[in-house]
Every structure is written in structure tokens, then in C-alpha cells.
Amino acid sequence: MPHKTDKNPSLAIFLDRDGTIIEDIGDLGNPEKIQFLPGAVSALSWLQTRFKLFIVTNQPAVAAGRLTMRQVEAVNNCLLEKLAEARIAIERIFVCPHARAQGCDCIKPKPHFLKIAQNDFGIDLSRSYSIGDHPHDAEYVKNAGGQGIYLLSGHGLKHLNELESAVWITPSLSEASKAIMGDFEHDHDNDRIYTAAKIVREGGVIGFPTETVYGLGANALDPKAAARIFQIKQRPAFDPLIVHIDDYSWIDALTNDLPQKAERLMRAFWPGPLTVVVPKSKIVPDLVSAGLDTVGIRMPAHETALALIRKSCVPICAPSANPFGYISPTTAEHVDAQLGGKIDMLLDAGPCSIGIESTIVGFSDTGATILRPGGVSTEAVSAVLDGQLSVYPHTHVIHAPGMLPRHYSPRKELRIFVGDIPKHPEAKTALILQKPRPFPKGYMTVEVLSQNGDLSEVAQNLFACLRKLDQADIRVLLVELAPQSGLGTAINDRLRRAGCKSVLFDTTAAHETENQDRNYQTN
Ligand code: TXA
Ligand code: MG
């Protein structure tokens, strides 16, 4: 039931018809062929509680002789009736029947019909919205100071490249309605997330929290914005970015042929610390995927991150917010210390709850592979895939630079050990233990990652601890490996990469082994 009473009389939404409200089947002259797009009717019903609704449609098929004006009117009348049955009132349908070459005044994005709405209905165009699946629809009210919204439904995917970047982009009318209502109902001046979202929409780069680590975010559909991330992070262009989404509705727009295994994992672990690497659609810029034909996608389990993506109205590409190759940040202070001066805004929501990056899973005809262990344990991923999972071995070709042998590294020398704590440490060595235990003399300082050996607590504290010691007057960091199961796999993975130049003391096997990764490239 619409709540007509609180509708603001001066605000309007100008909606395109085909590909926005109803299916675009081309030259629609038969009212029986009207088919609403999924979610469109309920979106209109919600929007009309706050806005006057207008439909503006270009029908060049009339000028071309493929449709008569009568047919177009019959379709429009039937559409109005169907909407009225759903208690939705459209103030007026404006039709331009001309071909662009005729040079008429009424074709979108020319403002002729907007002016009529302004005069006849007292519409404030600068606070109104236009929505549609063609760049003209999004530019329409934007040229008059309002907000344009571009949809990926209808012909949206096809024309995306022709779009200016400063309009909002949403998968369908349903998401557009959420974005508009969120925008309308917010206290913009006091909403930091809204401000950050606006920066993202306008091509800026911001620091923001996720449950794993802090990210350096930009509009994932805007290559120029993504390029700034590479610049700020000094990240090589061969290293693709993960695209963060707030809603499953983005999946169709971003991917092609989603592997069924990926879908199972998404349903099991999203929102959460899992990234799926899946075939990308053409709307993902090559820079974001580093020229690969796949894209890494994840839906973070963090309220601020989700609200940010929702309010931005675009997916957000984000690497961890640290200079390339260094330890990932788990607090806003970490981000500020290294990148503060280079980014447009930093959202602070306290320390990250997981503290280690997402698990990355790739897919091929032969199965699923863990490309990077992370916040979701290998065992949990394997259980969802009924054991059909391989784990990427260290020595293979590099598919993801997060798999580079030396990565996530402090500047100081980092060594790792399992078993007994090495005696007679070198001068200025810090000892980092998984949980409290007796230790030999001679260590400059001793840090304990968890009081009871809880691996989630270890993950949460690890990066902050490495950072702190990296800045202290210490020469060597000697870190105990975690048990190799659950989150321990991801923790040890990071420690091995961070300590690539190091010696692995394996006192359980009573020998010392040189880390075989010694010759690997440093980033
Ligand atoms: O938890 C996380 O994943 C964090 C937060 C911010 O979401 N992000 C993160 O991003 O760790 P980054 O860029 O630091 O690491 C992402 C890793 C890189 O190693 C990259 O190469 C890999 O994901 N990656 C991204 N897209 C890929 C693709 N299409 N194929 C293979 N690897 C990909
Ligand atoms: Mg990183």
C-alpha cells in the first residue's frame, strides 16, 4: 500500500521504459507482450512513497515506420493499467516518436519533457533522479543538476563503455531504488560513509575496513580510479585487484559462466573472507583483472564495507591498504601511517576482526584450487566441495601475486621456527610465540599472539605485532609457526612469505633447513 501522504511534491524520478521497467524486446507494439523486469514493480511502489514518477521513452521505431503511435499508446495505456492494479501511479508518460536525425527537441537527453514536468508539476530537477539502461537516461536529469542512475539491465551492459563515470551504476531498478532511498533518507553532512561513497563514485580512492584487513578502495568499473590504486600502492600492473560487492545481484553483471562450485562456496561463506576467481564479464576493466580473463570477487562481512559499497552504487576494487609487498594493515592507524597523505579519505571502524586476508579459490575444468589460504579454512572450503579441492603448491607458476613467495613482509629479517625455541639468540632478536610458554634467556623482547593459542586471536594480532616490532629497535624477528590446520594454514603461509630470506629452524626434526624460497623475487 503506498503511503501517499509523505510524498515530497517537488521531487521526481524520470524512468526509462524498455530495459528499465519492462523487458526490452524491441519494437514493442503488442500490449500482451509487456513483461515486467524482476523487482521493478516493488521498486516503483517503494519509490512513489517519496517521489513523483514519470516515464520518458524514446520510440524511434515510430519515425522508422516499424510502429504506429497508436500501438505505442496502446502499450503505454496497458502498462499504466497494470501499474495501477499494483497501486502505482505514474504522473505522465512522455514519448518522443522521432529519429535522432530529425533534430527534434523532445528526444532524450534533451530537457524538453523535464521542463514540462518542472512547469506543470513544480518539480525541483536538481534534487530529482533519472534512471535507465542507456547513457542518455542517466545523463538526462544530470544535465539539469539532478542525479543520473545507469542500469545494467536491458542494453546497459552493451553501452557501459559510452558512459561518463560520474553517474551511479546499479544492476537493476531494484538496486537503484535502494540507492535512491538511502541517499534521500540520509543525513549527508554527518554520514562519513556517505561522504566516502561519494568520493568513490567521483573517482577517488579511500581507505576502508573489512573483516580481514583494511582495503584501498575505488570504483571497480572505472579504470582511471583503479589506476590510482596501483600508483598509490606502487603495485605492479600484473597484480589483479579483488572486486568487493554488497549484493549477489552484481554477480551476473561481473561474471560469465559462473562455475557451479564457485556458487556453492559463495552461498556458504558470503558475506565473509572468501574470494572466488571466476570468468569475468567485459564490464570489468582489464586493469582491474590485470589482463586476465578472470576476476576475483568477494562480499565482505563488515557493516561499514557493505554500507560503503551500497551507497557508492558501484562495486569497489580494493587491495590491502599497504605499500606493495609490506604487511597488510589491520587498523586505520596502520593505513594512515603509510598511505595517509596519498588517499582521499580514511574510514575508521577499529581493528579488523579476522586480521588475515581472504581465502582465494580458483576454478578450472578439473576442479577448485586454493590460490591463497586465508580467513576461511581449507578444511571448511573442502567440506562444502565434498573434498574436491586442491591446494596450490608453493613451487608452481605464479597465478596471483599474493602467491609471490616474498610478500606481506616486514623490513626486518624474519625467521620462523617450529618445535623448541632456539637457544642463544643473536643480538636484538624478538621472539614471537603462538601462546605463552617458557623461553630461553637472551631475547630482547617476547610477544605472545594469544593467551590460549586460539588461532583466530593469533590471526587478529599477527600483522599488528609484526608492524610494531618492525618499527622497534630490533634486528631479527623470530616467529613460531602455528599448528598447520584451520586458520593456522593461512597464518603459516603469511609467515613463510614474510620470512622468505630466513632460516627455518625445525627443532622437531632436529635439523635446520635453509628456506628453499631464498632465490625468489622480492617485491
Ligand atoms: O581480504 C582480502 O582479500 C583483502 C581485503 C581488502 O578484501 N584484499 C586483499 O587484496 O588481500 P590484495 O590485492 O592485497 O590481494 C589479492 C590477491 C592478489 O594476490 C591478487 O593477485 C589475487 O588476489 N587476485 C585478484 N584477482 C585475481 C585473479 N583474477 N586471478 C588470480 N588472482 C587474483
Ligand atoms: Mg596485499
Coordinates of C-alpha atoms and ligand atoms in Angstrom, one line a residue:
M1 CA 0.0 0.0 0.0
P2 CA 1.7 3.3 -1.0
H3 CA 2.0 6.0 1.7
K4 CA 0.9 8.9 -0.5
T5 CA 0.9 11.3 2.4
D6 CA 4.6 11.8 2.9
K7 CA 5.5 12.2 -0.8
N8 CA 7.6 15.2 -1.4
P9 CA 5.6 17.1 -4.0
S10 CA 8.6 18.6 -5.7
L11 CA 10.9 15.6 -6.2
A12 CA 10.6 13.3 -9.2
I13 CA 12.1 10.2 -10.8
F14 CA 12.3 10.1 -14.6
L15 CA 12.2 6.4 -15.7
D16 CA 13.1 5.0 -19.0
R17 CA 10.6 2.3 -20.0
D18 CA 12.2 -0.5 -22.1
G19 CA 15.0 -2.4 -20.3
T20 CA 14.3 -0.4 -17.2
I21 CA 10.7 -1.2 -16.1
I22 CA 9.8 -3.8 -18.7
E23 CA 11.8 -6.2 -20.9
D24 CA 13.2 -4.6 -24.0
I25 CA 12.0 -7.0 -26.7
G26 CA 12.5 -4.3 -29.4
D27 CA 9.6 -2.5 -31.3
L28 CA 7.0 -3.3 -28.7
G29 CA 3.6 -2.8 -30.2
N30 CA 1.6 -5.5 -28.7
P31 CA 0.4 -4.8 -25.1
E32 CA 0.2 -8.6 -24.4
K33 CA 4.0 -8.7 -24.7
I34 CA 4.6 -6.4 -21.7
Q35 CA 6.7 -8.2 -19.2
F36 CA 8.0 -6.5 -16.0
L37 CA 11.6 -6.9 -15.2
P38 CA 12.2 -8.7 -11.9
G39 CA 11.7 -6.5 -8.8
A40 CA 10.6 -3.5 -11.0
V41 CA 7.1 -3.2 -9.7
S42 CA 8.1 -3.3 -6.0
A43 CA 10.8 -0.8 -6.7
L44 CA 8.3 1.6 -8.2
S45 CA 5.9 1.0 -5.3
W46 CA 8.6 2.0 -2.8
L47 CA 9.9 5.0 -4.8
Q48 CA 6.5 6.5 -5.1
T49 CA 6.3 6.9 -1.4
R50 CA 8.8 9.8 -1.7
F51 CA 8.8 10.8 -5.4
K52 CA 6.5 11.6 -8.3
L53 CA 7.1 9.1 -11.0
F54 CA 7.4 9.9 -14.7
I55 CA 8.2 7.6 -17.7
V56 CA 10.2 9.1 -20.5
T57 CA 10.6 6.9 -23.6
N58 CA 12.3 7.5 -27.0
Q59 CA 10.4 5.4 -29.6
P60 CA 12.3 6.0 -32.9
A61 CA 10.6 2.9 -34.3
V62 CA 7.6 5.2 -35.0
A63 CA 9.7 7.5 -37.2
A64 CA 11.2 4.5 -38.9
G65 CA 7.7 3.2 -39.7
R66 CA 8.1 0.0 -37.7
L67 CA 5.4 1.0 -35.1
T68 CA 2.5 3.4 -35.2
M69 CA 1.9 6.0 -32.5
R70 CA -1.4 4.2 -31.7
Q71 CA 0.5 0.9 -30.9
V72 CA 2.9 2.8 -28.6
E73 CA -0.1 4.4 -26.8
A74 CA -1.9 1.1 -26.5
V75 CA 1.2 -0.4 -24.8
N76 CA 1.6 2.6 -22.6
N77 CA -2.1 2.5 -21.5
C78 CA -1.9 -1.1 -20.7
L79 CA 1.3 -0.5 -18.7
L80 CA -0.4 2.2 -16.7
E81 CA -3.3 -0.1 -16.0
K82 CA -1.1 -2.9 -14.8
L83 CA 0.8 -0.5 -12.6
A84 CA -2.5 0.9 -11.3
E85 CA -3.5 -2.6 -10.3
A86 CA -0.4 -2.6 -8.2
R87 CA -1.4 0.8 -6.8
I88 CA 1.4 2.6 -8.6
A89 CA 0.6 6.0 -10.0
I90 CA 2.7 7.3 -12.9
E91 CA 2.1 11.0 -13.3
R92 CA 2.7 11.0 -17.0
I93 CA 4.3 9.1 -19.8
F94 CA 6.3 11.3 -22.2
V95 CA 7.0 9.8 -25.7
C96 CA 9.4 11.1 -28.3
P97 CA 8.5 9.3 -31.6
H98 CA 11.3 10.9 -33.6
A99 CA 14.5 9.7 -35.0
R100 CA 17.6 11.5 -33.6
A101 CA 18.5 12.7 -37.1
Q102 CA 15.2 14.7 -37.2
G103 CA 16.7 17.1 -34.7
C104 CA 13.5 17.3 -32.5
D105 CA 13.6 19.0 -29.1
C106 CA 12.0 16.1 -27.2
I107 CA 14.5 13.3 -27.6
K108 CA 16.5 12.3 -24.5
P109 CA 18.8 13.7 -23.2
K110 CA 17.3 17.0 -24.4
P111 CA 15.4 18.6 -21.5
H112 CA 12.1 19.3 -23.2
F113 CA 10.0 16.9 -21.1
L114 CA 11.9 17.8 -17.9
K115 CA 10.9 21.4 -18.4
I116 CA 7.2 20.4 -18.8
A117 CA 7.4 18.4 -15.6
Q118 CA 9.1 21.4 -13.9
N119 CA 6.3 23.8 -15.0
D120 CA 3.3 21.5 -14.7
F121 CA 4.2 19.7 -11.6
G122 CA 6.6 22.1 -9.8
I123 CA 9.4 19.5 -9.9
D124 CA 12.8 20.5 -8.4
L125 CA 15.1 18.9 -11.1
S126 CA 18.3 19.5 -9.1
R127 CA 17.0 17.1 -6.4
S128 CA 15.4 14.6 -8.8
Y129 CA 16.7 11.4 -10.4
S130 CA 16.7 9.8 -13.9
I131 CA 17.1 6.1 -14.4
G132 CA 17.7 3.9 -17.5
D133 CA 19.8 1.4 -19.4
H134 CA 21.2 3.9 -21.9
P135 CA 23.8 6.6 -21.1
H136 CA 21.2 9.2 -22.3
D137 CA 18.8 8.1 -19.5
A138 CA 21.5 8.6 -16.8
E139 CA 22.7 11.9 -18.3
Y140 CA 19.1 13.2 -18.7
V141 CA 18.4 14.8 -15.3
K142 CA 22.1 15.1 -14.5
N143 CA 22.4 17.8 -17.1
A144 CA 19.8 19.7 -15.1
G145 CA 21.6 19.2 -11.8
G146 CA 19.9 16.0 -10.6
Q147 CA 21.4 12.5 -10.2
G148 CA 21.5 10.1 -13.0
I149 CA 21.5 6.3 -12.5
Y150 CA 22.6 3.9 -15.1
L151 CA 21.2 0.3 -15.1
L152 CA 23.0 -2.8 -16.3
S153 CA 19.6 -4.4 -17.2
G154 CA 18.3 -4.0 -20.8
H155 CA 21.1 -2.7 -23.0
G156 CA 23.1 -1.5 -20.1
L157 CA 26.0 -3.8 -20.4
K158 CA 26.3 -3.1 -24.1
H159 CA 26.6 0.7 -23.7
L160 CA 28.6 0.8 -20.5
N161 CA 31.7 2.0 -22.2
E162 CA 30.0 5.1 -23.5
L163 CA 29.1 6.3 -20.0
E164 CA 30.6 9.2 -18.2
S165 CA 31.9 7.9 -14.9
A166 CA 30.1 10.3 -12.6
V167 CA 26.7 8.7 -12.7
W168 CA 25.6 5.9 -10.4
I169 CA 25.6 2.4 -11.8
T170 CA 23.3 -0.4 -10.4
P171 CA 22.4 -3.8 -11.8
S172 CA 18.7 -3.2 -11.9
L173 CA 15.8 -0.9 -10.9
S174 CA 15.5 -2.7 -7.7
E175 CA 19.1 -1.7 -6.6
A176 CA 18.6 1.8 -8.0
S177 CA 15.6 2.2 -5.7
K178 CA 17.6 1.1 -2.6
A179 CA 20.4 3.6 -3.6
I180 CA 17.9 6.4 -4.1
M181 CA 16.1 5.8 -0.8
G182 CA 19.4 5.5 1.0
D183 CA 20.6 8.8 -0.5
F184 CA 17.3 10.5 0.2
E185 CA 16.9 9.4 3.8
H186 CA 20.5 10.2 4.9
D187 CA 21.9 13.0 6.9
H188 CA 24.6 13.6 4.4
D189 CA 26.6 16.1 6.3
N190 CA 27.1 13.8 9.3
D191 CA 27.4 10.5 7.4
R192 CA 31.1 9.6 6.8
I193 CA 30.2 6.5 4.9
Y194 CA 28.1 8.6 2.6
T195 CA 30.9 11.0 2.1
A196 CA 33.3 8.2 1.3
A197 CA 30.8 6.7 -1.1
K198 CA 30.5 10.0 -2.9
I199 CA 34.3 10.1 -3.2
V200 CA 34.3 6.6 -4.7
R201 CA 31.6 7.5 -7.2
E202 CA 33.6 10.5 -8.3
G203 CA 36.7 8.5 -9.0
G204 CA 38.6 8.9 -5.7
V205 CA 40.5 6.4 -3.6
I206 CA 39.7 5.7 0.1
G207 CA 40.9 3.5 2.9
F208 CA 38.1 1.4 4.4
P209 CA 37.8 -1.5 6.9
T210 CA 36.8 -5.1 6.1
E211 CA 36.7 -8.0 8.4
T212 CA 40.0 -9.3 7.1
V213 CA 42.3 -6.3 6.6
Y214 CA 41.9 -2.6 5.6
G215 CA 41.4 -2.1 1.9
L216 CA 42.4 0.7 -0.5
G217 CA 39.1 1.2 -2.5
A218 CA 38.0 2.7 -5.8
N219 CA 35.2 2.3 -8.3
A220 CA 35.9 -1.1 -9.8
L221 CA 34.2 -0.1 -13.1
D222 CA 36.4 3.0 -13.6
P223 CA 39.8 2.2 -14.9
K224 CA 41.2 5.7 -14.1
A225 CA 40.2 5.3 -10.5
A226 CA 41.6 1.8 -10.3
A227 CA 44.9 3.1 -11.8
R228 CA 45.3 5.4 -8.9
I229 CA 45.3 2.4 -6.5
F230 CA 48.2 0.9 -8.4
Q231 CA 50.0 4.2 -8.2
I232 CA 49.4 4.8 -4.5
K233 CA 50.3 1.3 -3.6
Q234 CA 53.2 1.1 -6.0
R235 CA 51.8 -2.1 -7.1
P236 CA 52.9 -3.8 -10.4
A237 CA 50.1 -3.8 -13.1
F238 CA 50.3 -7.5 -13.4
D239 CA 48.7 -7.9 -10.0
P240 CA 44.9 -8.0 -10.2
L241 CA 42.6 -6.4 -7.7
I242 CA 39.7 -8.1 -5.8
V243 CA 36.3 -6.6 -6.6
H244 CA 34.1 -6.2 -3.5
I245 CA 30.3 -6.4 -3.8
D246 CA 27.4 -5.9 -1.3
D247 CA 24.8 -8.0 -3.1
Y248 CA 24.5 -11.1 -5.3
S249 CA 22.8 -9.0 -7.9
W250 CA 26.3 -7.9 -9.1
I251 CA 27.3 -11.4 -9.9
D252 CA 25.5 -11.6 -13.3
A253 CA 26.9 -8.2 -14.3
L254 CA 30.5 -9.0 -13.4
T255 CA 30.9 -12.7 -14.4
N256 CA 30.4 -15.0 -17.3
D257 CA 29.6 -18.7 -16.9
L258 CA 29.9 -18.8 -13.1
P259 CA 31.3 -22.2 -12.1
Q260 CA 28.8 -24.1 -10.0
K261 CA 31.4 -24.8 -7.4
A262 CA 32.0 -21.0 -7.0
E263 CA 28.3 -20.5 -6.4
R264 CA 28.3 -23.2 -3.7
L265 CA 31.2 -21.5 -2.0
M266 CA 29.7 -18.0 -2.2
R267 CA 26.4 -19.3 -0.7
A268 CA 28.3 -21.0 2.1
F269 CA 30.8 -18.2 3.1
W270 CA 29.4 -14.9 1.9
P271 CA 29.4 -12.4 3.3
G272 CA 32.8 -13.4 4.6
P273 CA 36.6 -13.8 4.0
L274 CA 36.4 -15.8 0.7
T275 CA 37.3 -14.6 -2.8
V276 CA 36.3 -16.6 -5.8
V277 CA 38.3 -16.1 -9.0
V278 CA 35.8 -16.6 -11.9
P279 CA 35.5 -15.8 -15.6
K280 CA 34.9 -12.0 -15.9
S281 CA 32.4 -10.1 -18.0
K282 CA 33.5 -7.2 -20.2
I283 CA 32.4 -4.6 -17.8
V284 CA 35.4 -5.4 -15.5
P285 CA 38.2 -3.2 -16.8
D286 CA 41.4 -5.0 -17.9
L287 CA 43.4 -3.0 -15.4
V288 CA 41.4 -4.4 -12.5
S289 CA 41.9 -8.0 -13.7
A290 CA 45.4 -7.3 -14.8
G291 CA 44.6 -8.5 -18.3
L292 CA 43.4 -11.9 -17.0
D293 CA 40.1 -13.2 -18.2
T294 CA 39.1 -13.9 -14.6
V295 CA 38.1 -11.6 -11.8
G296 CA 38.4 -12.1 -8.0
I297 CA 35.1 -11.2 -6.2
R298 CA 34.2 -11.1 -2.6
M299 CA 31.4 -9.9 -0.4
P300 CA 33.0 -8.7 2.9
A301 CA 31.3 -9.4 6.2
H302 CA 31.7 -5.9 7.6
E303 CA 28.9 -3.5 8.1
T304 CA 30.9 -0.4 7.1
A305 CA 32.3 -2.0 4.0
L306 CA 28.8 -3.2 2.9
A307 CA 27.2 0.1 3.6
L308 CA 30.0 1.8 1.7
I309 CA 29.6 -0.3 -1.4
R310 CA 25.8 0.0 -1.2
K311 CA 26.0 3.8 -1.0
S312 CA 28.7 4.0 -3.7
C313 CA 26.3 2.2 -6.1
V314 CA 29.4 0.6 -7.7
P315 CA 31.4 -2.5 -6.9
I316 CA 34.7 -1.5 -5.2
C317 CA 38.0 -2.9 -6.2
A318 CA 40.5 -3.0 -3.3
P319 CA 43.8 -4.5 -2.4
S320 CA 45.0 -4.4 1.1
A321 CA 45.9 -0.8 2.1
N322 CA 49.6 -1.2 2.4
P323 CA 52.6 -0.4 0.1
F324 CA 53.1 -3.4 -2.2
G325 CA 54.8 -6.3 -0.6
Y326 CA 54.5 -4.9 3.0
I327 CA 52.4 -6.3 5.9
S328 CA 48.7 -5.8 5.5
P329 CA 47.0 -3.2 7.8
T330 CA 44.5 -4.3 10.4
T331 CA 43.8 -0.8 11.9
A332 CA 43.1 2.6 10.4
E333 CA 46.2 3.8 12.2
H334 CA 48.3 1.4 10.1
V335 CA 46.8 2.8 6.9
D336 CA 47.3 6.3 8.0
A337 CA 50.9 5.8 8.9
Q338 CA 51.9 4.6 5.4
L339 CA 49.3 5.9 3.0
G340 CA 47.5 8.7 4.9
G341 CA 48.8 11.6 2.7
K342 CA 48.0 9.8 -0.5
I343 CA 44.3 8.9 -0.2
D344 CA 41.2 11.0 -0.3
M345 CA 39.6 9.7 2.9
L346 CA 40.1 7.0 5.5
L347 CA 37.1 5.3 7.2
D348 CA 38.0 4.1 10.7
A349 CA 35.9 1.3 12.2
G350 CA 38.5 0.0 14.7
P351 CA 40.6 -3.2 14.4
C352 CA 39.7 -5.9 11.8
S353 CA 38.1 -8.9 13.5
I354 CA 39.9 -11.6 11.4
G355 CA 43.2 -9.9 10.8
I356 CA 44.3 -12.1 7.8
E357 CA 43.3 -11.7 4.2
S358 CA 40.5 -13.7 2.5
T359 CA 41.0 -17.2 1.2
I360 CA 41.2 -17.1 -2.6
V361 CA 39.8 -20.0 -4.6
G362 CA 40.2 -20.5 -8.4
F363 CA 38.3 -22.9 -10.7
S364 CA 39.1 -24.9 -13.8
D365 CA 37.6 -27.8 -15.7
T366 CA 39.4 -30.1 -13.4
G367 CA 38.3 -28.6 -10.1
A368 CA 38.8 -26.0 -7.5
T369 CA 42.1 -24.8 -6.1
I370 CA 43.0 -22.7 -3.1
L371 CA 45.2 -20.0 -4.6
R372 CA 45.8 -18.3 -1.2
P373 CA 44.9 -19.7 2.2
G374 CA 43.1 -17.1 4.3
G375 CA 40.2 -16.4 6.7
V376 CA 38.1 -19.4 5.7
S377 CA 40.0 -22.6 6.5
T378 CA 41.0 -25.0 3.8
E379 CA 39.0 -27.7 5.6
A380 CA 35.8 -25.6 5.6
V381 CA 36.2 -25.0 1.8
S382 CA 36.9 -28.6 1.2
A383 CA 33.8 -29.7 3.2
V384 CA 31.5 -27.6 1.0
L385 CA 33.1 -29.1 -2.2
D386 CA 32.9 -32.6 -0.8
G387 CA 36.6 -32.9 -0.7
Q388 CA 37.1 -31.9 -4.4
L389 CA 39.7 -29.3 -3.8
S390 CA 43.4 -29.0 -4.4
V391 CA 45.7 -26.6 -2.6
Y392 CA 48.2 -24.6 -4.7
P393 CA 51.7 -25.8 -4.1
H394 CA 54.3 -23.2 -3.3
T395 CA 56.6 -24.0 -6.2
H396 CA 54.3 -23.6 -9.1
V397 CA 53.9 -20.8 -11.7
I398 CA 52.5 -17.6 -10.0
H399 CA 48.8 -17.2 -10.7
A400 CA 48.2 -14.5 -8.0
P401 CA 50.9 -12.2 -6.8
G402 CA 49.6 -12.8 -3.3
M403 CA 51.2 -16.1 -4.1
L404 CA 54.6 -14.4 -4.7
P405 CA 57.0 -16.2 -2.3
R406 CA 58.1 -13.0 -0.7
H407 CA 55.1 -10.8 0.2
Y408 CA 53.4 -9.5 3.4
S409 CA 56.9 -8.7 4.6
P410 CA 58.3 -6.6 7.3
R411 CA 61.6 -4.7 6.5
K412 CA 63.5 -6.5 9.3
E413 CA 64.7 -10.0 8.9
L414 CA 62.0 -12.5 9.8
R415 CA 62.8 -16.1 10.7
I416 CA 60.4 -18.8 11.6
F417 CA 60.6 -21.9 13.7
V418 CA 58.6 -25.0 14.9
G419 CA 59.3 -27.1 17.9
D420 CA 61.7 -26.0 20.7
I421 CA 62.6 -22.3 21.0
P422 CA 66.1 -21.7 19.6
K423 CA 68.6 -21.0 22.4
H424 CA 71.4 -18.3 22.2
P425 CA 69.6 -15.8 20.0
E426 CA 71.6 -13.2 18.1
A427 CA 71.7 -9.7 19.5
K428 CA 68.4 -7.7 19.1
T429 CA 66.2 -10.7 18.4
A430 CA 62.5 -10.5 19.2
L431 CA 60.7 -13.8 19.9
I432 CA 57.1 -14.1 18.9
L433 CA 55.2 -17.1 20.3
Q434 CA 51.8 -18.5 19.4
K435 CA 50.9 -18.9 23.1
P436 CA 52.7 -18.5 26.5
R437 CA 55.5 -21.0 27.2
P438 CA 58.9 -20.8 28.9
F439 CA 61.6 -19.3 26.8
P440 CA 65.4 -19.2 27.0
K441 CA 67.3 -16.1 28.0
G442 CA 68.8 -13.6 25.6
Y443 CA 65.7 -12.4 23.6
M444 CA 65.3 -8.6 23.5
T445 CA 61.6 -8.9 23.8
V446 CA 59.0 -11.6 23.7
E447 CA 55.5 -11.2 22.3
V448 CA 52.6 -13.7 22.7
L449 CA 50.0 -13.8 20.0
S450 CA 47.2 -15.5 22.0
Q451 CA 46.9 -16.3 25.7
N452 CA 45.4 -19.7 25.0
G453 CA 46.7 -20.5 21.5
D454 CA 43.4 -19.5 19.9
L455 CA 44.2 -19.3 16.2
S456 CA 41.6 -16.6 15.4
E457 CA 43.2 -14.4 18.1
V458 CA 46.6 -15.2 16.6
A459 CA 45.4 -14.1 13.1
Q460 CA 43.9 -11.0 14.6
N461 CA 47.1 -9.9 16.3
L462 CA 49.8 -11.2 13.9
F463 CA 50.1 -8.3 11.5
A464 CA 49.9 -5.6 14.1
C465 CA 52.6 -7.4 16.1
L466 CA 54.9 -7.7 13.1
R467 CA 54.4 -4.0 12.3
K468 CA 55.2 -2.9 15.9
L469 CA 58.4 -4.9 16.0
D470 CA 59.4 -3.8 12.5
Q471 CA 59.4 -0.3 13.9
A472 CA 61.2 -1.1 17.1
D473 CA 65.0 -1.2 17.6
I474 CA 65.2 -4.9 16.7
R475 CA 67.2 -6.7 14.1
V476 CA 65.6 -10.1 13.8
L477 CA 62.0 -11.3 14.3
L478 CA 61.9 -15.0 15.2
V479 CA 58.3 -16.2 14.9
E480 CA 56.9 -19.6 16.0
L481 CA 54.7 -21.2 13.3
A482 CA 51.1 -22.1 14.1
P483 CA 49.8 -25.7 14.0
Q484 CA 49.2 -26.5 10.3
S485 CA 45.4 -26.7 10.3
G486 CA 42.4 -24.4 10.3
L487 CA 43.4 -20.8 10.2
G488 CA 46.9 -22.0 11.0
T489 CA 47.5 -22.8 7.3
A490 CA 46.9 -19.1 6.4
I491 CA 48.9 -17.8 9.3
N492 CA 51.9 -20.0 8.3
D493 CA 51.5 -19.1 4.7
R494 CA 51.9 -15.4 5.5
L495 CA 54.9 -16.1 7.8
R496 CA 56.6 -18.2 5.2
R497 CA 56.2 -15.5 2.6
A498 CA 57.2 -12.8 5.1
G499 CA 60.3 -14.7 6.0
C500 CA 61.4 -15.8 2.7
K501 CA 65.1 -14.9 3.3
S502 CA 65.0 -16.7 6.6
V503 CA 66.2 -19.9 8.1
L504 CA 63.6 -22.3 9.2
F505 CA 64.5 -23.9 12.4
D506 CA 62.7 -27.2 12.7
T507 CA 63.8 -28.4 16.0
T508 CA 61.1 -31.1 16.0
A509 CA 63.0 -32.8 13.2
A510 CA 66.3 -31.9 14.9
H511 CA 67.8 -30.1 11.9
E512 CA 67.9 -26.6 10.4
T513 CA 66.8 -26.2 6.8
E514 CA 67.5 -23.3 4.6
N515 CA 64.3 -21.9 3.3
Q516 CA 64.2 -23.1 -0.3
D517 CA 62.5 -19.9 -1.3
R518 CA 65.7 -18.0 -0.8
N519 CA 66.1 -17.2 -4.5
Y520 CA 62.7 -15.9 -5.1
Q521 CA 61.9 -12.5 -6.4
T522 CA 61.3 -9.7 -3.9
N523 CA 58.5 -7.2 -4.3
Ligands
TXA1 O1 40.9 -10.0 2.5 C1 41.3 -9.6 1.4 O2 41.2 -10.3 0.3 C2 41.7 -8.1 1.3 C3 40.6 -7.2 1.6 C4 40.9 -5.8 1.4 O3 39.4 -7.6 0.9 N1 42.3 -7.8 0.0 C5 43.5 -8.3 -0.5 O4 43.8 -7.8 -1.7 O5 44.2 -9.0 0.2 P1 45.2 -7.9 -2.3 O6 45.2 -7.2 -3.6 O7 46.2 -7.4 -1.3 O8 45.4 -9.4 -2.6 C6 44.6 -10.0 -3.6 C7 45.2 -11.2 -4.2 C8 46.4 -10.8 -5.0 O9 47.4 -11.7 -4.7 C9 45.9 -10.9 -6.4 O10 46.9 -11.3 -7.3 C10 44.9 -12.0 -6.3 O11 44.3 -11.7 -5.1 N2 43.9 -11.9 -7.4 C11 43.0 -11.0 -7.6 N3 42.3 -11.2 -8.8 C12 42.8 -12.4 -9.2 C13 42.6 -13.2 -10.4 N4 41.7 -12.8 -11.3 N5 43.3 -14.3 -10.6 C14 44.2 -14.7 -9.7 N6 44.5 -14.0 -8.6 C15 43.8 -12.9 -8.3
MG2 MG 48.0 -7.2 -0.3

